[in-house]
CSV table of C-alpha atoms in Angstrom, one decimal:
chain,number,residue,atom,x,y,z
A,116,MET,CA,6.4,11.6,6.3
A,117,ALA,CA,5.3,12.1,2.7
A,118,VAL,CA,6.1,9.1,0.6
A,119,ASP,CA,6.9,10.2,-3.1
A,120,ALA,CA,4.6,8.3,-5.6
A,121,ARG,CA,7.4,6.6,-7.5
A,122,SER,CA,8.3,4.9,-4.3
A,123,ALA,CA,5.7,4.3,-2.0
A,124,GLY,CA,4.7,0.9,-3.8
A,125,ARG,CA,7.2,-0.3,-1.5
A,126,VAL,CA,5.4,0.5,1.7
A,127,VAL,CA,2.1,-1.0,0.1
A,128,SER,CA,3.7,-4.1,-0.9
A,129,ALA,CA,4.2,-5.1,2.4
A,130,LEU,CA,0.5,-4.6,3.3
A,131,LEU,CA,-0.6,-6.7,0.2
A,132,GLY,CA,1.6,-9.5,0.7
A,133,PRO,CA,-0.2,-10.8,3.7
A,134,LEU,CA,-3.6,-10.4,1.9
A,135,GLY,CA,-2.6,-13.6,0.1
A,136,ALA,CA,-4.3,-16.9,1.2
A,137,ALA,CA,-1.3,-18.7,1.7
A,138,ALA,CA,-0.2,-16.6,4.0
A,139,ILE,CA,-3.8,-16.5,5.8
A,140,GLN,CA,-4.2,-20.2,5.8
A,141,GLN,CA,-1.0,-20.9,6.9
A,142,LYS,CA,-1.3,-18.0,9.9
A,143,ARG,CA,1.6,-16.2,8.8
A,144,SER,CA,0.1,-13.0,8.1
A,145,PHE,CA,-0.9,-10.3,10.5
A,146,LEU,CA,-4.3,-9.3,8.6
A,147,GLU,CA,-5.5,-13.1,9.5
A,148,GLY,CA,-9.3,-12.8,11.0
A,149,LYS,CA,-9.2,-9.3,9.9
A,150,LEU,CA,-11.6,-9.2,7.1
A,151,GLY,CA,-14.2,-6.5,8.2
A,152,ALA,CA,-12.3,-4.8,10.4
A,153,ALA,CA,-10.9,-1.4,10.1
A,154,ILE,CA,-7.1,-1.6,9.0
A,155,GLY,CA,-6.3,2.0,8.5
A,156,SER,CA,-7.5,5.5,8.0
A,157,PRO,CA,-10.6,6.1,5.9
A,158,LEU,CA,-8.4,7.4,3.5
A,159,LEU,CA,-7.3,3.8,2.8
A,160,HIS,CA,-9.7,3.2,-0.1
A,161,LEU,CA,-8.2,1.3,-3.1
A,162,GLU,CA,-9.6,-1.6,-5.3
A,163,ASP,CA,-8.0,-4.4,-7.6
A,164,ASP,CA,-9.2,-3.5,-11.2
A,165,PRO,CA,-7.5,-5.6,-13.8
A,166,LEU,CA,-9.5,-4.0,-16.7
A,167,VAL,CA,-7.8,-0.7,-16.6
A,168,VAL,CA,-7.3,0.6,-20.2
A,169,ARG,CA,-3.4,0.0,-21.1
A,170,GLY,CA,-2.8,-0.8,-17.2
A,171,LEU,CA,0.5,-2.9,-16.4
A,172,GLY,CA,-1.3,-5.2,-14.5
A,173,SER,CA,-4.5,-5.7,-16.8
A,174,ARG,CA,-5.8,-9.0,-17.6
A,175,LEU,CA,-9.0,-10.7,-18.9
A,176,TYR,CA,-8.1,-13.7,-16.9
A,177,ASP,CA,-5.8,-15.2,-14.2
A,178,GLY,CA,-3.5,-17.9,-13.8
A,179,GLU,CA,-6.0,-20.3,-13.0
A,180,GLY,CA,-8.4,-19.3,-15.9
A,181,ILE,CA,-10.7,-17.1,-13.4
A,182,ALA,CA,-12.6,-14.5,-15.4
A,183,ALA,CA,-10.8,-10.7,-14.5
A,184,ARG,CA,-13.2,-8.4,-12.6
A,185,PRO,CA,-12.5,-5.4,-9.9
A,186,PHE,CA,-13.0,-5.8,-6.3
A,187,PRO,CA,-12.5,-3.7,-3.7
A,188,VAL,CA,-9.4,-4.7,-1.5
A,189,PHE,CA,-10.0,-1.6,1.2
A,190,GLU,CA,-13.0,0.4,1.7
A,191,GLN,CA,-12.2,3.7,4.0
A,192,GLY,CA,-9.5,1.5,5.7
A,193,VAL,CA,-11.7,-1.5,6.3
A,194,LEU,CA,-10.5,-4.4,4.8
A,195,ARG,CA,-12.9,-6.4,2.2
A,196,SER,CA,-11.0,-8.7,0.6
A,197,TYR,CA,-8.0,-11.2,0.5
A,198,TYR,CA,-6.7,-12.6,-3.1
A,199,VAL,CA,-7.3,-15.8,-3.0
A,200,ASP,CA,-7.2,-18.7,-5.6
A,201,THR,CA,-9.0,-22.0,-5.7
A,202,TYR,CA,-6.7,-24.4,-4.0
A,203,TYR,CA,-6.6,-21.9,-1.0
A,204,GLY,CA,-10.2,-21.2,-1.5
A,205,ARG,CA,-11.4,-24.8,-0.6
A,206,LYS,CA,-8.7,-25.1,2.5
A,207,LEU,CA,-10.5,-21.5,4.0
A,208,GLY,CA,-14.0,-22.0,2.7
A,209,ILE,CA,-14.3,-18.7,1.1
A,210,PRO,CA,-15.0,-17.8,-2.9
A,211,PRO,CA,-11.9,-17.4,-4.6
A,212,THR,CA,-10.9,-14.0,-6.0
A,213,THR,CA,-7.4,-14.3,-8.0
A,214,ALA,CA,-4.1,-15.5,-6.8
A,215,ARG,CA,-2.3,-11.9,-7.5
A,216,THR,CA,-2.8,-8.4,-7.8
A,217,SER,CA,-3.8,-7.0,-10.7
A,218,ASN,CA,-3.8,-2.7,-11.0
A,219,LEU,CA,-4.6,-1.0,-7.9
A,220,ALA,CA,-7.0,1.7,-8.4
A,221,TRP,CA,-6.9,4.5,-5.5
A,222,LYS,CA,-9.4,6.9,-4.2
A,223,LEU,CA,-7.2,9.7,-5.2
A,224,GLY,CA,-7.3,13.3,-3.0
A,225,PRO,CA,-7.7,16.4,-4.1
A,226,ARG,CA,-4.1,17.8,-3.9
A,227,SER,CA,-0.6,17.9,-5.9
A,228,GLN,CA,2.7,16.7,-4.2
A,229,PRO,CA,3.7,20.5,-3.7
A,230,GLU,CA,0.2,21.2,-2.5
A,231,LEU,CA,0.7,18.3,-0.2
A,232,LEU,CA,4.2,19.2,1.0
A,233,ALA,CA,2.9,22.8,2.1
A,234,ALA,CA,0.3,21.5,4.1
A,235,LEU,CA,2.8,19.3,5.8
A,236,GLY,CA,4.8,22.0,6.7
A,237,GLU,CA,7.9,20.1,8.4
A,238,GLY,CA,8.9,16.7,8.0
A,239,VAL,CA,10.6,14.6,5.2
A,240,LEU,CA,9.5,13.5,1.7
A,241,VAL,CA,10.8,9.8,1.1
A,242,THR,CA,12.2,9.4,-2.4
A,243,GLY,CA,13.6,6.1,-2.0
A,244,PHE,CA,14.2,3.1,0.5
A,245,LEU,CA,17.6,1.6,1.1
A,246,GLY,CA,17.4,-2.0,2.3
A,247,GLY,CA,15.1,-3.0,5.6
A,248,ASN,CA,12.4,-5.5,5.7
A,249,SER,CA,8.9,-6.2,6.9
A,250,ASN,CA,7.4,-8.7,8.8
A,251,GLY,CA,4.3,-10.3,7.2
A,252,THR,CA,3.5,-12.5,10.4
A,253,THR,CA,3.7,-9.5,13.1
A,254,GLY,CA,3.4,-6.4,10.8
A,255,ASP,CA,6.8,-4.7,12.4
A,256,PHE,CA,8.9,-2.8,9.5
A,257,SER,CA,12.3,-0.9,9.6
A,258,LEU,CA,13.2,0.5,6.5
A,259,GLY,CA,16.0,2.6,5.4
A,260,VAL,CA,15.0,6.1,3.6
A,261,ARG,CA,16.3,8.9,1.8
A,262,GLY,CA,14.8,11.8,0.8
A,263,PHE,CA,14.3,15.6,1.4
A,264,ARG,CA,13.6,17.6,4.5
A,265,VAL,CA,10.4,19.5,4.4
A,266,ARG,CA,10.9,23.0,6.1
A,267,GLY,CA,8.1,25.6,6.0
A,268,GLY,CA,6.3,23.3,3.3
A,269,LYS,CA,9.1,23.6,0.9
A,270,LEU,CA,11.9,21.0,-0.1
A,271,ALA,CA,15.0,21.8,1.8
A,272,GLU,CA,18.5,19.6,2.1
A,273,PRO,CA,18.6,15.9,1.0
A,274,VAL,CA,18.6,13.2,3.8
A,275,GLY,CA,20.1,9.6,3.9
A,276,GLU,CA,21.1,6.8,6.1
A,277,MET,CA,17.9,7.3,8.0
A,278,ASN,CA,15.4,4.6,9.3
A,279,VAL,CA,11.4,4.8,9.6
A,280,SER,CA,10.2,1.8,11.7
A,281,GLY,CA,6.9,0.6,13.4
A,282,ASN,CA,3.9,-1.7,12.9
A,283,GLN,CA,2.0,-1.8,9.7
A,284,LEU,CA,-1.4,-1.5,11.4
A,285,GLU,CA,-0.3,1.9,13.1
A,286,LEU,CA,1.1,3.1,10.4
A,287,TRP,CA,-1.7,3.0,8.1
A,288,ARG,CA,-4.0,4.3,10.5
A,289,ARG,CA,-1.7,7.6,10.4
A,290,LEU,CA,-2.3,7.8,7.1
A,291,VAL,CA,-3.5,11.6,6.7
A,292,ALA,CA,-3.3,12.7,2.9
A,293,VAL,CA,-3.4,11.0,-0.5
A,294,GLY,CA,-2.5,12.9,-3.6
A,295,ASN,CA,-3.8,13.1,-6.8
A,296,ASP,CA,-0.5,12.0,-9.0
A,297,PRO,CA,-0.7,8.2,-9.2
A,298,TYR,CA,2.6,6.6,-10.6
A,299,ARG,CA,1.3,5.4,-13.9
A,300,TYR,CA,4.5,3.2,-14.9
A,301,SER,CA,3.6,0.8,-12.1
A,302,SER,CA,0.7,-1.7,-11.6
A,303,MET,CA,0.4,-0.1,-7.9
A,304,ARG,CA,-0.4,2.8,-9.3
A,305,THR,CA,0.5,4.7,-6.4
A,306,PRO,CA,-0.1,8.2,-5.1
A,307,THR,CA,2.0,10.5,-3.0
A,308,LEU,CA,1.0,9.3,0.5
A,309,VAL,CA,1.4,11.4,3.9
A,310,PHE,CA,1.6,9.9,7.3
A,311,GLU,CA,1.7,11.6,10.9
A,312,GLY,CA,3.6,10.4,13.7
A,313,VAL,CA,5.9,8.2,12.1
A,314,GLN,CA,9.2,7.1,13.9
A,315,PHE,CA,12.5,8.5,12.3
A,316,ALA,CA,15.9,7.5,13.5
A,317,GLY,CA,19.1,9.1,12.0
A,318,THR,CA,20.8,12.0,10.8
């Protein structure tokens, strides 16, 4: 499964939501207790960077007045930081970072989307999501998708009314390629993402 850069934010948001300190403290997150653990493949490498010039999420300080600074979220698949405000930082006994995301800075791969599709060979390019949900407590997700079949490394017929399901921890371990095409009209700045062994249903 390749996910277009403009749509990949839907998948990434389901991973970022459970990083909030409120969910961690209230045990509503599948990422509780996983700081320092490998969550995804080594290609999952991103930081929160509020100082991106003209970034849509850029800021000099957050809503609590905490000075903005870049910090790692995932390094080669390893979870490095939660999103922690001062209130939940005291409850959890950990230093605050910031309460909400700013801009995501990805470690990009060397290939464009057409090059990634050529390497994919056979699969599905997801260009949009049609409803569905992701459970932040368990990591289980089920999402409706639309897009195109990929045959012989090239776009073929459109597909719709299909569903992709699984668990977030398993999905991010299956990340096998990251594009060089971050979508700059979103603070998530997601590139094309390619996953192997994803379970689809529908026609």
